XYZ file of C-alpha atoms in Angstrom:
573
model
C -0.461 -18.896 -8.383
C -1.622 -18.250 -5.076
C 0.313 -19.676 -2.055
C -1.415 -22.156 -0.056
C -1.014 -20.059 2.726
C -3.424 -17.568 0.744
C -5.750 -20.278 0.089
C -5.781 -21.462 3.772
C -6.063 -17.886 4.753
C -8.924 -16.917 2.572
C -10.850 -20.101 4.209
C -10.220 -19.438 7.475
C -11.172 -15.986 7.360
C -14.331 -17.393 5.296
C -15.043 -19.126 8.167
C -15.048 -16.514 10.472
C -17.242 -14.444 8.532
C -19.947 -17.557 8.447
C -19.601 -17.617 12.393
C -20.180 -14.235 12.630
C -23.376 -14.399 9.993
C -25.120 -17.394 12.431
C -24.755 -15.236 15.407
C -21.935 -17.354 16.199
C -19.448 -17.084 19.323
C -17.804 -13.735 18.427
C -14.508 -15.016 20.404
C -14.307 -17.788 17.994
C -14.886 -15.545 15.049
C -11.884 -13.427 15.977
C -9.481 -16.566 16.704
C -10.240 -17.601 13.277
C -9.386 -14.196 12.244
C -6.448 -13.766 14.037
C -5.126 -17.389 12.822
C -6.182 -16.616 9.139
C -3.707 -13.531 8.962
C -1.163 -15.699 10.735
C -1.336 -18.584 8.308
C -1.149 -16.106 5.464
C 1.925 -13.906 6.755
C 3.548 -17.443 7.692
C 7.107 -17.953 6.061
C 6.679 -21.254 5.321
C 4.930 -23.341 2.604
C 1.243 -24.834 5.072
C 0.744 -27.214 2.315
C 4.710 -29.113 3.373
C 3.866 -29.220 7.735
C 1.992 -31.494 9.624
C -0.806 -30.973 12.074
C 1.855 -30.775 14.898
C 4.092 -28.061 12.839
C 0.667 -26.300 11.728
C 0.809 -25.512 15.825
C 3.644 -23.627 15.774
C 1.738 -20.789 13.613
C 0.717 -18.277 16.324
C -2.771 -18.076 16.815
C -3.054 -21.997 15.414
C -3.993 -24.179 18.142
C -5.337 -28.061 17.738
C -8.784 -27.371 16.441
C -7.448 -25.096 13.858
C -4.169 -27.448 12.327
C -6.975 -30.436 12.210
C -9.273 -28.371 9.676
C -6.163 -26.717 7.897
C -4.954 -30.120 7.360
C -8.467 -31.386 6.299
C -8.494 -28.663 3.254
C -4.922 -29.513 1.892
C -5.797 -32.830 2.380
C -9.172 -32.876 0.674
C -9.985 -29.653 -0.508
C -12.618 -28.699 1.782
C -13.368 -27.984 5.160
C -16.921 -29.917 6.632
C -17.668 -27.331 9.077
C -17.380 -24.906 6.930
C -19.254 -26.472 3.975
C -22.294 -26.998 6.775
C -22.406 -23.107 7.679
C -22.094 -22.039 4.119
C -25.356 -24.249 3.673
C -27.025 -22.394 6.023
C -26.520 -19.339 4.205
C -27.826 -18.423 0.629
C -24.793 -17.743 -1.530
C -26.050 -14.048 -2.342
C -26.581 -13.369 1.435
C -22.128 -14.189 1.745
C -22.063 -12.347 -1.468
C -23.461 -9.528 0.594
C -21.015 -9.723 3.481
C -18.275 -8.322 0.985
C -19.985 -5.619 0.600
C -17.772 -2.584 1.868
C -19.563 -0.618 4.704
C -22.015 -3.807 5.051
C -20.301 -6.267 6.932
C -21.812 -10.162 8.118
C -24.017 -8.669 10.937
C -26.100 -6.386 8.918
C -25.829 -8.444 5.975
C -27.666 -11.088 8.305
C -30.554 -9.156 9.745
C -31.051 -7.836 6.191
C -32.101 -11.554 5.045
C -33.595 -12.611 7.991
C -35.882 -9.272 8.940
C -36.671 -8.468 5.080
C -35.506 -11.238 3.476
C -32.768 -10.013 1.187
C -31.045 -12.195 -0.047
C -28.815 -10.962 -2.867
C -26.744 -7.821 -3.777
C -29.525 -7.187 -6.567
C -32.409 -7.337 -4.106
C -30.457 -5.159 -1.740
C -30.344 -2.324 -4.154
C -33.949 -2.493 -4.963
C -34.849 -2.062 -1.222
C -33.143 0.832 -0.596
C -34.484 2.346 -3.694
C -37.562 1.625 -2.121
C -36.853 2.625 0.903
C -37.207 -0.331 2.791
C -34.274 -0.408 5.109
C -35.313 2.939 6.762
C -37.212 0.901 9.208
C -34.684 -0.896 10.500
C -32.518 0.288 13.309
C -29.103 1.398 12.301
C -30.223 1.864 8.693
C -30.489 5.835 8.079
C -29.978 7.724 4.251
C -26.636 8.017 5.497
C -26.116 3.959 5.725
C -27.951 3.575 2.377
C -25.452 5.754 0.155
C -22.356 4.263 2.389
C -23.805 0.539 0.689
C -24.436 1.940 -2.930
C -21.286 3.153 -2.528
C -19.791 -0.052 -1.097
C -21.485 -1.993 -3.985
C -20.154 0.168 -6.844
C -16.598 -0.492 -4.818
C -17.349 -3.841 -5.000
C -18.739 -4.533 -8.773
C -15.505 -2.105 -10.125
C -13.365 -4.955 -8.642
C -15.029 -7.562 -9.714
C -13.012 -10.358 -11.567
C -9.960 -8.469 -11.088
C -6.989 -9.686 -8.613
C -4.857 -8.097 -6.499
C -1.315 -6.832 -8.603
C 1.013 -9.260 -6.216
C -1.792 -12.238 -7.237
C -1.097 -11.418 -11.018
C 2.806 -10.793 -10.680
C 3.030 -14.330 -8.733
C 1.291 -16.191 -11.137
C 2.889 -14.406 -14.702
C 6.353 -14.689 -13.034
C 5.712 -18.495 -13.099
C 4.624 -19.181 -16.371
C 7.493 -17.039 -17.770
C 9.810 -19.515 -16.073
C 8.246 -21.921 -17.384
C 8.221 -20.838 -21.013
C 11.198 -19.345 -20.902
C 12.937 -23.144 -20.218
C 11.130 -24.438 -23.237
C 13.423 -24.674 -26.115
C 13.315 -22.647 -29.012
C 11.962 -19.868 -26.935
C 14.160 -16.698 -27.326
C 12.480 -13.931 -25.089
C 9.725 -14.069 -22.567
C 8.012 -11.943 -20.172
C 4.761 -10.290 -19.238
C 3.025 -7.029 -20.613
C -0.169 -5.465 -20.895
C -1.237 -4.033 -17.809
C 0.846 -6.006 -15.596
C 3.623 -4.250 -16.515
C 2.539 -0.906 -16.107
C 1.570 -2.017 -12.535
C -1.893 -1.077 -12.496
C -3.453 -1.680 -9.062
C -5.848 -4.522 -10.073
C -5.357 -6.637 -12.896
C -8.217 -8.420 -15.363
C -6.018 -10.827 -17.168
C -2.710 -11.588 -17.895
C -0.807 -10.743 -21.035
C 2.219 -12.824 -21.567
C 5.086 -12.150 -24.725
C 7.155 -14.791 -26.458
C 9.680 -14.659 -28.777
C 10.384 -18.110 -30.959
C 10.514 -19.022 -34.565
C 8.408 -22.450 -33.760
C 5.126 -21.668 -31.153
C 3.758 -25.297 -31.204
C 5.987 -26.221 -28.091
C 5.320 -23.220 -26.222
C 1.784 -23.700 -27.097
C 1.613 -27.309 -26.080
C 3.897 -26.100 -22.729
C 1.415 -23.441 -21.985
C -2.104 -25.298 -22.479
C -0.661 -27.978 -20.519
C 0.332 -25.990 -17.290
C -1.166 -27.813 -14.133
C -3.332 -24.352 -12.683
C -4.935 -24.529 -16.622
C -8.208 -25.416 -16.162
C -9.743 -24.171 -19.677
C -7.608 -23.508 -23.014
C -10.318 -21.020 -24.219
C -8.381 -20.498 -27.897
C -5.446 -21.725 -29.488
C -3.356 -20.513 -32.405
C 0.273 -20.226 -33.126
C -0.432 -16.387 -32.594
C -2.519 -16.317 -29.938
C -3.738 -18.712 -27.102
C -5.825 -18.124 -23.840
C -6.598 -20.654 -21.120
C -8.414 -19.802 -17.919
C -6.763 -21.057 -14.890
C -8.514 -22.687 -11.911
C -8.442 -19.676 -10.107
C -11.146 -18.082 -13.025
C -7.840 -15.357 -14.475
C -7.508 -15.204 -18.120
C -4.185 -15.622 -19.610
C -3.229 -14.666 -23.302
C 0.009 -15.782 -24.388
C 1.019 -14.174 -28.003
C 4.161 -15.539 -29.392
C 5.893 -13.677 -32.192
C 9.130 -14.032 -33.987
C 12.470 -12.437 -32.563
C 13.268 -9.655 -34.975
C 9.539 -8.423 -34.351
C 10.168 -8.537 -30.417
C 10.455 -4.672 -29.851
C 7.399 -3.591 -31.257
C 4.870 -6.553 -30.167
C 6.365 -5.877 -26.712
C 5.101 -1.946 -26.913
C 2.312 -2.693 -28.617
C 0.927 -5.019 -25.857
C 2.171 -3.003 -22.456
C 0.846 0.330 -23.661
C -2.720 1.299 -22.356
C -5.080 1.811 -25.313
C -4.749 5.491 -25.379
C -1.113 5.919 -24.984
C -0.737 3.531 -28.276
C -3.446 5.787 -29.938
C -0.809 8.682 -29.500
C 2.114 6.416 -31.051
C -0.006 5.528 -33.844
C -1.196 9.245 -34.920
C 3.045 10.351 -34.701
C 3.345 7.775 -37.102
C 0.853 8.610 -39.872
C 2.049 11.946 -39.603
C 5.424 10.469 -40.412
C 4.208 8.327 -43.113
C 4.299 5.188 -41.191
C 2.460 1.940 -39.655
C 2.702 1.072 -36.271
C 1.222 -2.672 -35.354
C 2.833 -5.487 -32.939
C 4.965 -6.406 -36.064
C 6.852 -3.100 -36.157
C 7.161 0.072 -37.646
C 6.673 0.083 -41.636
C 7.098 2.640 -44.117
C 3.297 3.555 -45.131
C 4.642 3.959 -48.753
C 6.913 0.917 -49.428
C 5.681 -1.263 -46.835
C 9.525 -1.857 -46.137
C 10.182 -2.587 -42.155
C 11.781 0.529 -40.673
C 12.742 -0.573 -36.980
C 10.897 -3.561 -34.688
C 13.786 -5.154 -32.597
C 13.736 -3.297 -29.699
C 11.354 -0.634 -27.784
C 14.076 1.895 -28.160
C 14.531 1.969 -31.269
C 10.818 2.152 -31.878
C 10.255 5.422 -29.760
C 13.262 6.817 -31.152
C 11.826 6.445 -34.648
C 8.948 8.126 -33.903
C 10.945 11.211 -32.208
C 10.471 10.067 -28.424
C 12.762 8.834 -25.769
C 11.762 5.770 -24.433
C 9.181 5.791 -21.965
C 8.779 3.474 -18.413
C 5.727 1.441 -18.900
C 4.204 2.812 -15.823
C 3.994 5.701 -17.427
C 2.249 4.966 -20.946
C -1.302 5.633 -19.693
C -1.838 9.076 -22.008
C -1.282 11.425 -18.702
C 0.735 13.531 -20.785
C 3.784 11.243 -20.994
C 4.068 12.092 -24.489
C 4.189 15.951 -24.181
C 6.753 15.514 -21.596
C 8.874 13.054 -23.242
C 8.588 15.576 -26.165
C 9.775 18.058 -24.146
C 12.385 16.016 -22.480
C 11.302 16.030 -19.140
C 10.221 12.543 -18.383
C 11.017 12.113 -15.015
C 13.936 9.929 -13.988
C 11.475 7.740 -11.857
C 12.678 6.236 -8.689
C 13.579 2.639 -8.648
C 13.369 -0.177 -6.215
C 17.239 -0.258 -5.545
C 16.720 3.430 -4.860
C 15.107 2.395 -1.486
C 17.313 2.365 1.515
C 15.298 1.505 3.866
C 11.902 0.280 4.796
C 9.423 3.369 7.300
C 6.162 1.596 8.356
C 6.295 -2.247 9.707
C 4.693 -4.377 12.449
C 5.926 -7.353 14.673
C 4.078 -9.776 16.828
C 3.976 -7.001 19.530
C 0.881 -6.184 17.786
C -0.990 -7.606 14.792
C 2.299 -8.570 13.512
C 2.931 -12.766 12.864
C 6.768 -12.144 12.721
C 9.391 -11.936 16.147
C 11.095 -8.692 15.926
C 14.226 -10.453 15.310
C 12.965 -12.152 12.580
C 11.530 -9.524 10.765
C 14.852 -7.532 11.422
C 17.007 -10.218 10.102
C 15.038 -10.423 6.783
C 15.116 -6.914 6.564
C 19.077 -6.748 6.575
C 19.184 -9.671 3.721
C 17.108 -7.488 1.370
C 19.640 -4.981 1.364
C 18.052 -2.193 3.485
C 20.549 0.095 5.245
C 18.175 1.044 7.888
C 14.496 -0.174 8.960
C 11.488 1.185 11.283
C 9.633 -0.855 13.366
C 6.637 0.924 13.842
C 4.081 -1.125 15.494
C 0.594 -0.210 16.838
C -0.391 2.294 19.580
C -2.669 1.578 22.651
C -5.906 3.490 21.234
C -6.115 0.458 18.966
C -7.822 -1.103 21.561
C -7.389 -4.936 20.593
C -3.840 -4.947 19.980
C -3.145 -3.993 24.599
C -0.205 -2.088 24.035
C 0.834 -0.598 27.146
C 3.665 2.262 27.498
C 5.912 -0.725 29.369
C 5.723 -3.013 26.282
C 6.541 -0.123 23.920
C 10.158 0.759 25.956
C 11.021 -2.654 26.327
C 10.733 -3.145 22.222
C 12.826 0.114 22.339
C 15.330 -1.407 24.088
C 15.272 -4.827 22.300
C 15.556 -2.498 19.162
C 18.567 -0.515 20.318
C 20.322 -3.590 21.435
C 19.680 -5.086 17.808
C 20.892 -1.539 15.946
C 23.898 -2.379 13.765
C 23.939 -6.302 14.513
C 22.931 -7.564 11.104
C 24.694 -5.836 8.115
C 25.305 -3.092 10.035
C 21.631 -2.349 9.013
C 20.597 0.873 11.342
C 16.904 0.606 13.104
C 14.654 3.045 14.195
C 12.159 2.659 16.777
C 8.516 3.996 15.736
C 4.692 3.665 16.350
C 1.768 3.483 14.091
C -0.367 6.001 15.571
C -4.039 6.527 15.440
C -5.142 9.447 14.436
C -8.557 9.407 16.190
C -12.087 11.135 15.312
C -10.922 14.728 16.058
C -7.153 14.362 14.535
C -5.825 13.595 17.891
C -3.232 10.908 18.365
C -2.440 8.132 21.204
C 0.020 9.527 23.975
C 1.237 12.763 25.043
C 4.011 14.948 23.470
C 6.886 13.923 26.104
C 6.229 10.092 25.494
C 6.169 10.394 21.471
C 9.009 12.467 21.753
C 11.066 9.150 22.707
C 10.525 7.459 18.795
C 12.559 8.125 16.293
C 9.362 8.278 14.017
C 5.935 8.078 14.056
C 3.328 7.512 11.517
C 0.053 8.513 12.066
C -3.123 6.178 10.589
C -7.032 6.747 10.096
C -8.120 3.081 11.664
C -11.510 4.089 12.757
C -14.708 6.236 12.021
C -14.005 6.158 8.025
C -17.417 7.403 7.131
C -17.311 10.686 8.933
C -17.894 13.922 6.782
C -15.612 15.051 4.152
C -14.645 18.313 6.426
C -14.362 16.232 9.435
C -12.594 13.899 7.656
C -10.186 16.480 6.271
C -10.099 18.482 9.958
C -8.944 15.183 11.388
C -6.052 14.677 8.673
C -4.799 17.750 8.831
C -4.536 18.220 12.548
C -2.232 14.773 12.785
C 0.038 16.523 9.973
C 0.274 19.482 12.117
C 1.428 17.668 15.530
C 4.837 18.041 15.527
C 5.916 14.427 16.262
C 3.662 13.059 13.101
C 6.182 12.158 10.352
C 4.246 10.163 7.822
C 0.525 9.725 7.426
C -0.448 5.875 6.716
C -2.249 4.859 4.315
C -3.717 8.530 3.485
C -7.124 7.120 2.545
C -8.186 4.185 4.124
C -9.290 1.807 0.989
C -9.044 -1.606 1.203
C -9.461 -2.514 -2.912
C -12.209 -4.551 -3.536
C -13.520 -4.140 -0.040
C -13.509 -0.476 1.490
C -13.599 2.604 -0.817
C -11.608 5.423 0.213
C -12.802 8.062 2.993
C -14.654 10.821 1.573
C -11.890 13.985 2.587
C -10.234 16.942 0.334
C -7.002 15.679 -0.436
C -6.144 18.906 -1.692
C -6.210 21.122 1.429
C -4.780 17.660 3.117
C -1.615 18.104 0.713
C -1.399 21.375 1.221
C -1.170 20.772 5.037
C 2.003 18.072 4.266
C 3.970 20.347 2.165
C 3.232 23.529 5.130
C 4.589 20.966 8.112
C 6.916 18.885 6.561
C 4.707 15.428 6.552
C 5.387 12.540 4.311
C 2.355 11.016 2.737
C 2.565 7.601 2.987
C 2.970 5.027 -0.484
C 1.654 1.976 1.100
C 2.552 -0.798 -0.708
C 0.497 -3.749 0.892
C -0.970 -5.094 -2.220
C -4.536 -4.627 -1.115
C -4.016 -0.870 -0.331
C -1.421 0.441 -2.352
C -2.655 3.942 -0.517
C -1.907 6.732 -2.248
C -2.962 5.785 -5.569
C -1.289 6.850 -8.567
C -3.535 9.709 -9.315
C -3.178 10.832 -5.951
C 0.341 11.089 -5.782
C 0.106 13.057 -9.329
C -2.264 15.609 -7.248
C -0.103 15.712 -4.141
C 3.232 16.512 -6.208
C 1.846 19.327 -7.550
C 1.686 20.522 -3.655
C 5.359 19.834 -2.968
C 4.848 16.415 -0.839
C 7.303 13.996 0.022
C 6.394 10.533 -0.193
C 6.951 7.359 2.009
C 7.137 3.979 0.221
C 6.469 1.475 3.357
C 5.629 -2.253 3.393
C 3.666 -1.770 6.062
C 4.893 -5.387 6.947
C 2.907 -7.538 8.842
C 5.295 -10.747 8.418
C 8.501 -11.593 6.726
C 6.873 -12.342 3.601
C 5.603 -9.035 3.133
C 8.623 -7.652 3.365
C 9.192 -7.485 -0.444
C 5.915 -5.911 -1.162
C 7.780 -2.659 -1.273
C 8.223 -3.419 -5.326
C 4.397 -2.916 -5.673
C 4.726 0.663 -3.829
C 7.438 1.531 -5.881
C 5.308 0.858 -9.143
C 2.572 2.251 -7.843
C 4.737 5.396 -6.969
C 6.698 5.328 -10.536
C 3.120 5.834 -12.274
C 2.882 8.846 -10.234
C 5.705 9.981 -11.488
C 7.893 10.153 -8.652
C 11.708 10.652 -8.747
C 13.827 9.432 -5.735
C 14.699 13.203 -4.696
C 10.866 12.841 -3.184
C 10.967 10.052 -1.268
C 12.485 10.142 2.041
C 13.418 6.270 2.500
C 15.886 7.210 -0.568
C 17.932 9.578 1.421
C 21.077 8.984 3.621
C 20.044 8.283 6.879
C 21.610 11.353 8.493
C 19.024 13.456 5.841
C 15.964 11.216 6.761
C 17.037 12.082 10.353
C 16.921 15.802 9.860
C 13.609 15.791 7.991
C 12.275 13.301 10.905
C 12.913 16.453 13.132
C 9.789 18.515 11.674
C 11.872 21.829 12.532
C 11.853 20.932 16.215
């Protein structure tokens, strides 16, 4: 389930949105902003402080606590509930529309009297927005575009929302008694960026008590069917959850049967009738006897049908099957592969974490070095100043080695601005130890201005890693509009990593992107891109996202020693 801080962060952030609609003060909308990220990067649990421990949050003063504690308390907020009054529920629906934002959304309804995401698209069929200032063709495709974004999402939750939640109710059932095996499949498992519902896999010669454990789960809100097979609830978030439960020797084959996608299983299913056999969740039968030929384990399944096993990121039907065939499945990298972490922030900037803090955590996951790479001064509202960036350097240095004998780096997130440009001259970005280089700003610019600008930053000599290659925000921003191709080209000529972010609401490159850029000779960066302590371990979600690219550790450069991430860091200069 969600952590309250999520909840309280979603709220707050709601809030500033509504202030923003009314023509609010815009210095209050962006205190509510900055406290809603704070709240949901905080370490601890909201839901256990009190108002005066709420105040310790950064960016939480009085005001704030008082209405955090008035939604644990009661569930609402009556400020907030008065300004969503004010506004139809379409017009809010609106605001989430990427490109759109609450300002526009607002003069929309009040100067034409839109009021929904239906009515929206009707008036710029009909032209209707044209009159408006700041409403061109241009605008009108970047909102299609932003609603099709938007309606692709739509009941589907972020991959860390889904993992959080299935990773519960497998500890859960797997404490009931009688239950053999648990875990999640579907795909959850194959770490597909978004996720519609939730498949979940038992093992147990008696369901009814995992069935009565299940429907009985306090974040159930709706058992939607039951059976000693099969059972779905809906919790009170709105996410579907199927939980199949099937007996142990058939565990193998229900458990690839329910994580492959629909067309990889398709493939498994034709190699068996060509072998004379049935494949189903029960295992693999001989078509002629109906005897059981293997079902205990995946393995053993695969190998019956003349495959090595295959990673469930990898059973999408992207020619996983030829390869495997050929025995050249890629030995994909792992998450203990990682070394170290490339791309995180600190309170310096936009960060809700102390440097030391976010270095200490960093050392008890296991990294052998970290980056702290925090913002540059052309992103205006984060005032970084050249004197603020050497002292962190020299806080960093003195911390180098002090916990684990973890090694740090001192970087910047760079902005790559309009014309590919980046903040500060050569001499001063010759002092990091890395840089990565970020699109934060003028997203809808043409694709070859758009690809001009990319592939400038990979030629300056001090760029290491481009950020976040394409700028989506899932569910909320698509990704600019630039040819990748002649981008990865650029990376592979001037030795620049392409970023794997792995902040569950980018996850930028996607999988299908990294397929493309391999083929160019890229190496990869999986980053946190960090932003508090607890985002820290997002780095699993990047390294999914990065296994169903099919990427081995060889290409990514937080897998190598640090003396051969050093050299590479270099660029030749």
């Amino acid at each position: 389930m969600a952590r309250p801080n999520e909840e309280v962060e979603a709220l707050l952030q709601e809030y500033a949105d509504l202030i923003s609609i009314t023509g609010g003060d815009a210095f209050k909308a962006r205190a509510y902003e900055k406290a809603a990220r704070a709240v949901g990067g905080y370490h601890e649990d909201v839901s256990r402080l009190d108002p005066k421990a709420l105040q310790e949050i950064p960016h939480v003063g009085r005001s704030i606590a008082e209405k955090v504690e008035e939604y644990l308390r009661t569930g609402g907020v009556r400020v907030v509930e008065e300004l969503r009054a004010r506004i139809p529920a379409g017009v809010r629906q609106m605001t989430a529309i990427p490109g759109l934002g609450p300002k526009k959304a607002m003069m929309l309804f009040r100067d034409l009297g839109i009021s929904s995401v239906d009515e929206l698209v009707e008036a710029i069929s009909a032209e209707r927005l044209r009159g408006l200032r700041g409403f061109g063709e241009r605008t009108e495709e970047n909102i299609l575009h932003g609603i099709a974004v938007m309606q692709q999402a739509g009941d589907r939750v972020h991959l860390n929302v889904a993992m959080d939640l299935a990773e519960e109710i497998v500890a859960e059932l797997a404490a009931v008694s009688g239950c053999a095996r648990c875990t999640y499949a579907g795909s959850l498992r194959r770490y597909r960026e978004t996720i519609g519902d939730i498949d979940v896999l038992s093992a147990a010669d008696d369901p009814r008590p995992l069935v009565e454990t299940f429907t009985n789960l306090s974040y159930v809100d709706e058992v939607i069917a039951s059976g000693d097979k099969k059972t779905s609830v809906r919790t009170t978030k709105g996410l579907q959850v199927d939980l199949r439960v099937v007996p142990l020797g058939a565990w193998g084959a229900a458990l690839q049967y329910f994580t492959g996608s629909k067309a990889h299983n398709i493939r498994l299913r034709e190699r068996a009738v060509r072998a004379g056999l049935k494949l189903s969740e029960y295992g693999l039968f001989d078509v002629g006897t109906g005897d059981l030929v293997v079902s205990q384990t995946e393995e053993e399944v695969y190998e019956r049908l003349g495959l090595p096993w295959i990673p469930p990121p990898l059973r999408e039907d992207r020619g996983e099957v030829e390869a495997a065939l050929r025995g050249e499945l890629p030995d994909l990298v792992a998450e203990g592969d990682l070394r170290g972490d490339l791309h995180t922030h600190t309170d310096l900037t936009d960060g809700v974490s102390s440097l030391d803090d976010m270095v200490a955590a960093a050392a008890r996951l296991g990294h052998s070095y970290y980056a702290v790479t925090d913002h540059a001064p052309n992103l205006y509202m984060q005032r970084m100043s050249d004197d603020k960036m050497l002292a962190q350097r020299e806080a960093v240095r003195a911390l180098d080695g002090r916990h684990h004998r973890m090694r740090l780096l001192h970087g910047t997130e760079l902005n790559i601005d309009p014309d590919g440009g980046v903040d500060w001259p050569e001499e001063f970005l010759a002092g990091f130890d890395l840089c990565v280089a970020s699109v934060h700003s003028h997203f809808n610019q043409s694709a070859a201005e758009m690809t001009r600008r990319l592939v400038r930053a990979c030629e300056n000599p001090h760029v290491n890693i481009i950020g976040h290659p394409t700028g989506r925000l899932l569910g909320r921003r698509p990704a600019v509009d630039v040819d990748l191709d002649e981008v990865f080209r650029a990376c592979a000529r001037t030795g620049t990593a392409m970023e794997v972010n792995a902040a569950p609401d980018r996850l930028d490159l996607s999988d299908e992107n990294i397929l493309r850029a391999r083929r160019h000779g890229v190496r990869f960066a999986v980053d946190s891109d960090a932003h508090s302590v607890v985002h820290l371990p997002y780095l699993r979600y990047g390294v999914g996202t990065a296994q169903r690219g099919w990427l081995t550790a060889d290409e990514v450069i937080n897998t190598w020693p640090l003396r051969t991430l050093r050299s590479f860091l270099r660029k030749g200069r």
